[in-house]
Amino acid sequence: MPKIVNKEQKRKDIAIACSELIHEIGIKKLTVSKCAKTANIGKGTIYEYFESKEDIIFEIINLHIEQYHTQFIQSIKNVKSSKEKVFHFFKFVLDDSIENTKLFNSYREYLSIVLSEDNVNMKNFNVNCDVFFKTQLEKIIQDGIDNKELISQAIEFCEGLLIYEKGLALMKMTNNDFDTKVSSKKFINNLFELIEIKKEK
Amino acid sequence: MPKIVNKEQKRKDIAIACSELIHEIGIKKLTVSKCAKTANIGKGTIYEYFESKEDIIFEIINLHIEQYHTQFIQSIKNVKSSKEKVFHFFKFVLDDSIENTKLFNSYREYLSIVLSEDNVNMKNFNVNCDVFFKTQLEKIIQDGIDNKELISQAIEFCEGLLIYEKGLALMKMTNNDFDTKVSSKKFINNLFELIEIKKEK
Amino acid sequence: MPKIVNKEQKRKDIAIACSELIHEIGIKKLTVSKCAKTANIGKGTIYEYFESKEDIIFEIINLHIEQYHTQFIQSIKNVKSSKEKVFHFFKFVLDDSIENTKLFNSYREYLSIVLSEDNVNMKNFNVNCDVFFKTQLEKIIQDGIDNKELISQAIEFCEGLLIYEKGLALMKMTNNDFDTKVSSKKFINNLFELIEIKKEK
Amino acid sequence: MPKIVNKEQKRKDIAIACSELIHEIGIKKLTVSKCAKTANIGKGTIYEYFESKEDIIFEIINLHIEQYHTQFIQSIKNVKSSKEKVFHFFKFVLDDSIENTKLFNSYREYLSIVLSEDNVNMKNFNVNCDVFFKTQLEKIIQDGIDNKELISQAIEFCEGLLIYEKGLALMKMTNNDFDTKVSSKKFINNLFELIEIKKEK
DNA sequence: TATGAATGAGCATTCATTCAT
DNA sequence: CATGAATGAATGCTCATTCAT
């Protein structure tokens, strides 16, 4: 009986094996050879499970984002106020820990590829990501409205916040003078000033 | 004595000559040879005026943006309402004319390079662009406040709008499902709902 | 499973294939493309076995010298007198046959590279060559001493002779007026005059 | 009246101006542009006085060697013993002062060029250098013979010593393991052991 | 005489992908 | 299933030299 290999699982396995690699050397310097060596398989074998080098990168980034999604859901579980939850939502751009910086840089390089080519897989994947985060944001805001924290129009700003977060990431990536933390705090505070229901004393 | 050329001017001249080229074949496929041929000069001559291939690209993009800045200032001159001016500000992402699409695509490719490398010139240039547009936006909003169109807190949203516009561009570049026009209209309308001074009937 | 090649052997094979090439066109005009064509392999394949163009040159010269070493040991086998053996030792600079001239010229070009760069491989290789020839020379002289042909102090001149031979090569390479044969004969005769044990009549 | 320029003198002047340049950046990295700038003249003007880039290098090296010749004659003026004078003759290879190291390295690069091309000027120049040093060496040795320091056959070793010195230089340039000082001392001492007239006690 | 703008040939190297075994 | 040997297209940059002014 021949060994039955679960292709989808092996894709994941290879991606997991190369997960760190992409942080260490960056996407640009990632070669198929290095991937094969890191995953302890032959170069040719890579092509049994991936269509192209980009496909590998895609799978690895996919993995990272999936992990990030899980973490995100976990992280806002015990957060009470809507504003705080929104700040958690911005963690990806605001957190300067080594761990998150690696993630952020990988995403920057990934973005560079997405912008220079026209990869359908990648674009679809982006759509999914956007949907995930928009859904999360809507849940956060709707909870806030239900709790009488936020005015009902607040729900209209979900997409705007999502887009603002993207712009924030882009700013951080392209403008060294830009103070991401100060700017985002100011924006969110000002926005909440307008959409929060003032508590009576 | 040989003729003395104005180096800075010739840089511009070469950039102008190659200006269309970058739209036609894209930044990625731009080669120094093609630039030289298009500008009707020798390949070596290019290097008398540019330090590297990137330097050429940089100068051309510079040229495009400069033109865009001039056009922008011109275009809002006769616009009356603040909201309309802000929409003009978003023209770069909203206008789907052939002309603007070319510009937008070049910027996408340029962004791809900026994100994948660490070019100081390019980053400085980005800083300058951001400063320009932030200044313009502040002028627009401040005028609106002065004209009693907008509430005084509106000025706090300038940077936020700038960042939102960047996010909008990124969305348009990476997510085919995204309807830029609808989204931005909704966001701006909702925001103005909050920052506009309601006129009495 | 694909065939497994002996990397070290293939390196040699490629070097052998390009061995003549270096004589024909010289080191300076040697290009990787020409090497690949001559060896009937792809340009990329070259880089599977060599680190750089210099590495190829190095391997070819290595090959030549190795052959020369073997020939040298063979050639002095049946030579009786120490002086004659020393003249064999000088064969590389004295022999004007087409074959040896090719070798000498290749060495000249190789030397030119060694002198202009700081290649560790090449320097180590030079050390090994010097060790080989010094050892050979010591054997020759020691045999002469053991056979009562030479005075015991003769052994002290081994390194000197080695160095003299290098100087002789350099003279031949840089000074067209120089008569290598006459000069070396004179020097060796004069030296042997001093270190030979005079036979009683 | 037009300015009469002594071509030969201007050649020297330019060479003098670029004299240090060759030490600083090395022959390989010397460009005609840099020479022109250093000499405060136009690039085209260089070609009024020099036939080629090599011609410039040649003139500079010429200058260095001329200076060295003068120094050499000066330096042995007050040296008494023949052996000591011979050691002065070897100063070029033995002196590790910064000054002499610069000179030695420039000569190494110059040699690299001489070995890779077939420049008649350079070869002729080498002949002259060899003649100069051979003459000096003959004077030294002849003086030793006249002073009853050396045996009459010693004169026969002049050319040999010259060639040995060349070999010594080549060794130093190509073999990092080689101890120039130890080797040359041993050789000269051993040789003088044979050619010196032993003083009676 | 002096200049400096213009030139363009020439070449090493990388690496994703294929396919014979 | 697995492999790794073979491939070759594609391109930025230097710099000695010329020659119009």
mmCIF file of C-alpha atoms in Angstrom, chain B residues 76-170:
data_model
loop_
_atom_site.group_PDB
_atom_site.id
_atom_site.type_symbol
_atom_site.label_atom_id
_atom_site.label_comp_id
_atom_site.label_asym_id
_atom_site.label_seq_id
_atom_site.Cartn_x
_atom_site.Cartn_y
_atom_site.Cartn_z
ATOM 1 C CA ILE B 76 -9.605 73.149 -5.375
ATOM 2 C CA LYS B 77 -9.281 76.845 -6.098
ATOM 3 C CA ASN B 78 -12.893 77.326 -7.140
ATOM 4 C CA VAL B 79 -14.487 74.680 -4.986
ATOM 5 C CA LYS B 80 -16.665 76.190 -2.348
ATOM 6 C CA SER B 81 -17.733 73.687 0.312
ATOM 7 C CA SER B 82 -15.274 71.933 2.613
ATOM 8 C CA LYS B 83 -16.769 68.537 1.937
ATOM 9 C CA GLU B 84 -16.344 68.960 -1.793
ATOM 10 C CA LYS B 85 -12.753 70.032 -1.252
ATOM 11 C CA VAL B 86 -12.147 66.880 0.769
ATOM 12 C CA PHE B 87 -13.552 64.816 -2.060
ATOM 13 C CA HIS B 88 -11.131 66.563 -4.367
ATOM 14 C CA PHE B 89 -8.473 65.550 -1.935
ATOM 15 C CA PHE B 90 -9.550 61.941 -2.477
ATOM 16 C CA LYS B 91 -9.501 62.332 -6.246
ATOM 17 C CA PHE B 92 -6.257 60.308 -6.537
ATOM 18 C CA VAL B 93 -8.045 57.197 -5.271
ATOM 19 C CA LEU B 94 -11.439 57.916 -6.716
ATOM 20 C CA ASP B 95 -10.801 59.106 -10.225
ATOM 21 C CA ASP B 96 -10.830 56.166 -12.656
ATOM 22 C CA SER B 97 -9.896 58.162 -15.750
ATOM 23 C CA ILE B 98 -7.170 56.602 -17.872
ATOM 24 C CA GLU B 99 -4.834 59.401 -16.980
ATOM 25 C CA ASN B 100 -5.283 59.005 -13.236
ATOM 26 C CA THR B 101 -5.263 55.215 -13.432
ATOM 27 C CA LYS B 102 -1.804 55.353 -15.001
ATOM 28 C CA LEU B 103 -0.665 57.591 -12.203
ATOM 29 C CA PHE B 104 -2.234 55.380 -9.586
ATOM 30 C CA ASN B 105 -0.601 52.256 -11.004
ATOM 31 C CA SER B 106 2.800 53.890 -11.155
ATOM 32 C CA TYR B 107 2.371 54.874 -7.552
ATOM 33 C CA ARG B 108 1.436 51.296 -6.701
ATOM 34 C CA GLU B 109 4.624 50.007 -8.269
ATOM 35 C CA TYR B 110 6.625 52.742 -6.617
ATOM 36 C CA LEU B 111 5.117 51.788 -3.272
ATOM 37 C CA SER B 112 6.090 48.194 -3.892
ATOM 38 C CA ILE B 113 9.709 49.277 -4.217
ATOM 39 C CA VAL B 114 9.576 51.531 -1.180
ATOM 40 C CA LEU B 115 8.186 48.654 0.875
ATOM 41 C CA SER B 116 10.828 46.193 -0.216
ATOM 42 C CA GLU B 117 13.892 48.340 0.205
ATOM 43 C CA ASP B 118 15.186 50.908 2.584
ATOM 44 C CA ASN B 119 15.874 53.841 0.345
ATOM 45 C CA VAL B 120 16.464 57.004 2.351
ATOM 46 C CA ASN B 121 15.726 59.297 -0.583
ATOM 47 C CA MET B 122 12.385 57.665 -1.146
ATOM 48 C CA LYS B 123 11.440 57.807 2.521
ATOM 49 C CA ASN B 124 12.351 61.472 2.734
ATOM 50 C CA PHE B 125 10.327 62.086 -0.349
ATOM 51 C CA ASN B 126 7.352 60.360 1.240
ATOM 52 C CA VAL B 127 7.713 62.567 4.276
ATOM 53 C CA ASN B 128 7.582 65.647 2.074
ATOM 54 C CA CYS B 129 4.506 64.404 0.266
ATOM 55 C CA ASP B 130 2.750 63.711 3.522
ATOM 56 C CA VAL B 131 3.637 67.171 4.773
ATOM 57 C CA PHE B 132 2.300 68.755 1.603
ATOM 58 C CA PHE B 133 -1.031 66.994 1.742
ATOM 59 C CA LYS B 134 -1.433 67.441 5.463
ATOM 60 C CA THR B 135 -0.854 71.165 5.033
ATOM 61 C CA GLN B 136 -3.407 71.316 2.247
ATOM 62 C CA LEU B 137 -5.937 69.409 4.276
ATOM 63 C CA GLU B 138 -5.410 71.651 7.283
ATOM 64 C CA LYS B 139 -6.004 74.663 5.078
ATOM 65 C CA ILE B 140 -9.238 73.159 3.779
ATOM 66 C CA ILE B 141 -10.550 72.248 7.198
ATOM 67 C CA GLN B 142 -9.468 75.514 8.807
ATOM 68 C CA ASP B 143 -11.238 77.436 6.045
ATOM 69 C CA GLY B 144 -14.340 75.378 6.769
ATOM 70 C CA ILE B 145 -14.107 76.220 10.464
ATOM 71 C CA ASP B 146 -13.547 79.876 9.706
ATOM 72 C CA ASN B 147 -16.591 79.840 7.436
ATOM 73 C CA LYS B 148 -18.698 78.308 10.218
ATOM 74 C CA GLU B 149 -19.185 75.208 8.101
ATOM 75 C CA LEU B 150 -17.329 72.913 10.486
ATOM 76 C CA ILE B 151 -17.044 72.575 14.224
ATOM 77 C CA SER B 152 -13.700 73.587 15.705
ATOM 78 C CA GLN B 153 -12.762 69.983 16.636
ATOM 79 C CA ALA B 154 -12.785 69.150 12.931
ATOM 80 C CA ILE B 155 -9.175 70.308 12.668
ATOM 81 C CA GLU B 156 -8.162 67.296 14.755
ATOM 82 C CA PHE B 157 -9.200 64.943 11.967
ATOM 83 C CA CYS B 158 -6.777 66.221 9.334
ATOM 84 C CA GLU B 159 -4.098 63.633 9.964
ATOM 85 C CA GLY B 160 -6.774 60.985 10.339
ATOM 86 C CA LEU B 161 -8.179 61.842 6.921
ATOM 87 C CA LEU B 162 -4.716 61.733 5.408
ATOM 88 C CA ILE B 163 -4.146 58.307 6.884
ATOM 89 C CA TYR B 164 -7.598 57.160 5.863
ATOM 90 C CA GLU B 165 -6.818 58.191 2.294
ATOM 91 C CA LYS B 166 -3.670 56.076 2.365
ATOM 92 C CA GLY B 167 -5.624 53.120 3.675
ATOM 93 C CA LEU B 168 -8.163 53.676 0.937
ATOM 94 C CA ALA B 169 -5.429 53.571 -1.691
ATOM 95 C CA LEU B 170 -4.029 50.394 -0.188
#
